[in-house]
Amino acid sequence: IENAKQGKATVRSSIEQIREALDKLEIDFRSTPELQRYYIKLAGVASGAASAEDFAAANQFDKAGRTLLEVVNRLTDVLVDMLEDSEQ
């Protein structure tokens, strides 16, 4: 039981770190002229991670994971756009 509690705490901490990193990423995209055109698609990923953080805090780890998958999909869309633009 103690291992389960520790594991859940680790997951919560990891999701918090992801959210913090995505907050910084959004700021970087918004404040860097070369990246601003991608910011529209990127905007909101940090709030998605914050939602995952809330789900994890409520012991709803399945919902937290599914929410993070949506965030990853948005990040992937931004990367695809960036790659396509770099090939032109």
mmCIF file of C-alpha atoms in Angstrom:
data_model
loop_
_atom_site.group_PDB
_atom_site.id
_atom_site.type_symbol
_atom_site.label_atom_id
_atom_site.label_comp_id
_atom_site.label_asym_id
_atom_site.label_seq_id
_atom_site.Cartn_x
_atom_site.Cartn_y
_atom_site.Cartn_z
ATOM 1 C CA ILE A 1 0.000 0.000 0.000
ATOM 2 C CA GLU A 2 2.848 2.352 0.807
ATOM 3 C CA ASN A 3 4.413 1.662 -2.614
ATOM 4 C CA ALA A 4 1.112 2.550 -4.311
ATOM 5 C CA LYS A 5 0.941 5.841 -2.422
ATOM 6 C CA GLN A 6 4.522 6.632 -3.333
ATOM 7 C CA GLY A 7 3.882 5.742 -6.974
ATOM 8 C CA LYS A 8 0.837 8.011 -7.118
ATOM 9 C CA ALA A 9 2.828 10.853 -5.557
ATOM 10 C CA THR A 10 5.548 10.346 -8.173
ATOM 11 C CA VAL A 11 2.995 10.470 -10.993
ATOM 12 C CA ARG A 12 1.462 13.651 -9.570
ATOM 13 C CA SER A 13 4.892 15.263 -9.291
ATOM 14 C CA SER A 14 5.795 14.244 -12.845
ATOM 15 C CA ILE A 15 2.596 15.723 -14.238
ATOM 16 C CA GLU A 16 3.286 18.942 -12.336
ATOM 17 C CA GLN A 17 6.750 19.119 -13.898
ATOM 18 C CA ILE A 18 5.267 18.525 -17.349
ATOM 19 C CA ARG A 19 2.766 21.340 -16.813
ATOM 20 C CA GLU A 20 5.526 23.696 -15.688
ATOM 21 C CA ALA A 21 7.618 22.845 -18.745
ATOM 22 C CA LEU A 22 4.638 23.386 -21.060
ATOM 23 C CA ASP A 23 3.940 26.756 -19.422
ATOM 24 C CA LYS A 24 7.508 27.756 -20.282
ATOM 25 C CA LEU A 25 7.178 26.350 -23.809
ATOM 26 C CA GLU A 26 4.047 28.417 -24.441
ATOM 27 C CA ILE A 27 5.808 31.549 -23.194
ATOM 28 C CA ASP A 28 8.808 30.822 -25.416
ATOM 29 C CA PHE A 29 6.612 30.342 -28.494
ATOM 30 C CA ARG A 30 4.599 33.471 -27.738
ATOM 31 C CA SER A 31 7.682 35.625 -27.165
ATOM 32 C CA THR A 32 9.923 34.338 -29.987
ATOM 33 C CA PRO A 33 9.077 36.003 -33.309
ATOM 34 C CA GLU A 34 10.095 32.976 -35.397
ATOM 35 C CA LEU A 35 7.792 30.710 -33.380
ATOM 36 C CA GLN A 36 4.783 32.986 -32.932
ATOM 37 C CA ARG A 37 2.969 31.618 -35.978
ATOM 38 C CA TYR A 38 2.883 28.185 -34.316
ATOM 39 C CA TYR A 39 1.697 29.536 -30.986
ATOM 40 C CA ILE A 40 -1.980 29.427 -32.014
ATOM 41 C CA LYS A 41 -1.858 25.624 -32.288
ATOM 42 C CA LEU A 42 0.310 25.307 -29.198
ATOM 43 C CA ALA A 43 -1.768 27.593 -26.978
ATOM 44 C CA GLY A 44 -3.624 25.646 -24.337
ATOM 45 C CA VAL A 45 -1.289 22.688 -23.946
ATOM 46 C CA ALA A 46 -0.273 23.905 -20.496
ATOM 47 C CA SER A 47 -3.902 24.186 -19.443
ATOM 48 C CA GLY A 48 -4.428 20.649 -20.739
ATOM 49 C CA ALA A 49 -1.566 19.499 -18.537
ATOM 50 C CA ALA A 50 -3.089 21.440 -15.643
ATOM 51 C CA SER A 51 -6.314 19.507 -16.176
ATOM 52 C CA ALA A 52 -4.328 16.265 -16.078
ATOM 53 C CA GLU A 53 -2.736 17.503 -12.869
ATOM 54 C CA ASP A 54 -6.205 18.092 -11.375
ATOM 55 C CA PHE A 55 -7.368 14.624 -12.415
ATOM 56 C CA ALA A 56 -4.286 13.046 -10.831
ATOM 57 C CA ALA A 57 -4.850 15.024 -7.637
ATOM 58 C CA ALA A 58 -8.362 13.542 -7.543
ATOM 59 C CA ASN A 59 -6.952 10.006 -8.061
ATOM 60 C CA GLN A 60 -8.404 9.891 -11.570
ATOM 61 C CA PHE A 61 -5.229 8.655 -13.191
ATOM 62 C CA ASP A 62 -6.923 7.215 -16.265
ATOM 63 C CA LYS A 63 -8.444 10.609 -17.083
ATOM 64 C CA ALA A 64 -5.100 12.277 -16.344
ATOM 65 C CA GLY A 65 -3.341 9.971 -18.791
ATOM 66 C CA ARG A 66 -5.945 10.443 -21.500
ATOM 67 C CA THR A 67 -5.719 14.208 -21.078
ATOM 68 C CA LEU A 68 -1.935 14.068 -21.442
ATOM 69 C CA LEU A 69 -2.364 12.059 -24.641
ATOM 70 C CA GLU A 70 -4.464 14.916 -26.048
ATOM 71 C CA VAL A 71 -1.657 17.317 -25.111
ATOM 72 C CA VAL A 72 0.903 15.101 -26.854
ATOM 73 C CA ASN A 73 -1.282 15.020 -29.975
ATOM 74 C CA ARG A 74 -1.376 18.830 -30.064
ATOM 75 C CA LEU A 75 2.378 19.027 -29.595
ATOM 76 C CA THR A 76 2.818 16.536 -32.421
ATOM 77 C CA ASP A 77 0.607 18.642 -34.696
ATOM 78 C CA VAL A 78 2.806 21.666 -34.007
ATOM 79 C CA LEU A 79 5.969 19.685 -34.748
ATOM 80 C CA VAL A 80 4.511 18.403 -38.022
ATOM 81 C CA ASP A 81 3.655 21.973 -39.061
ATOM 82 C CA MET A 82 7.170 23.114 -38.174
ATOM 83 C CA LEU A 83 8.742 20.286 -40.175
ATOM 84 C CA GLU A 84 6.528 20.926 -43.188
ATOM 85 C CA ASP A 85 7.421 24.615 -43.116
ATOM 86 C CA SER A 86 11.143 23.833 -42.879
ATOM 87 C CA GLU A 87 10.925 21.675 -46.010
ATOM 88 C CA GLN A 88 9.523 24.512 -48.098
#
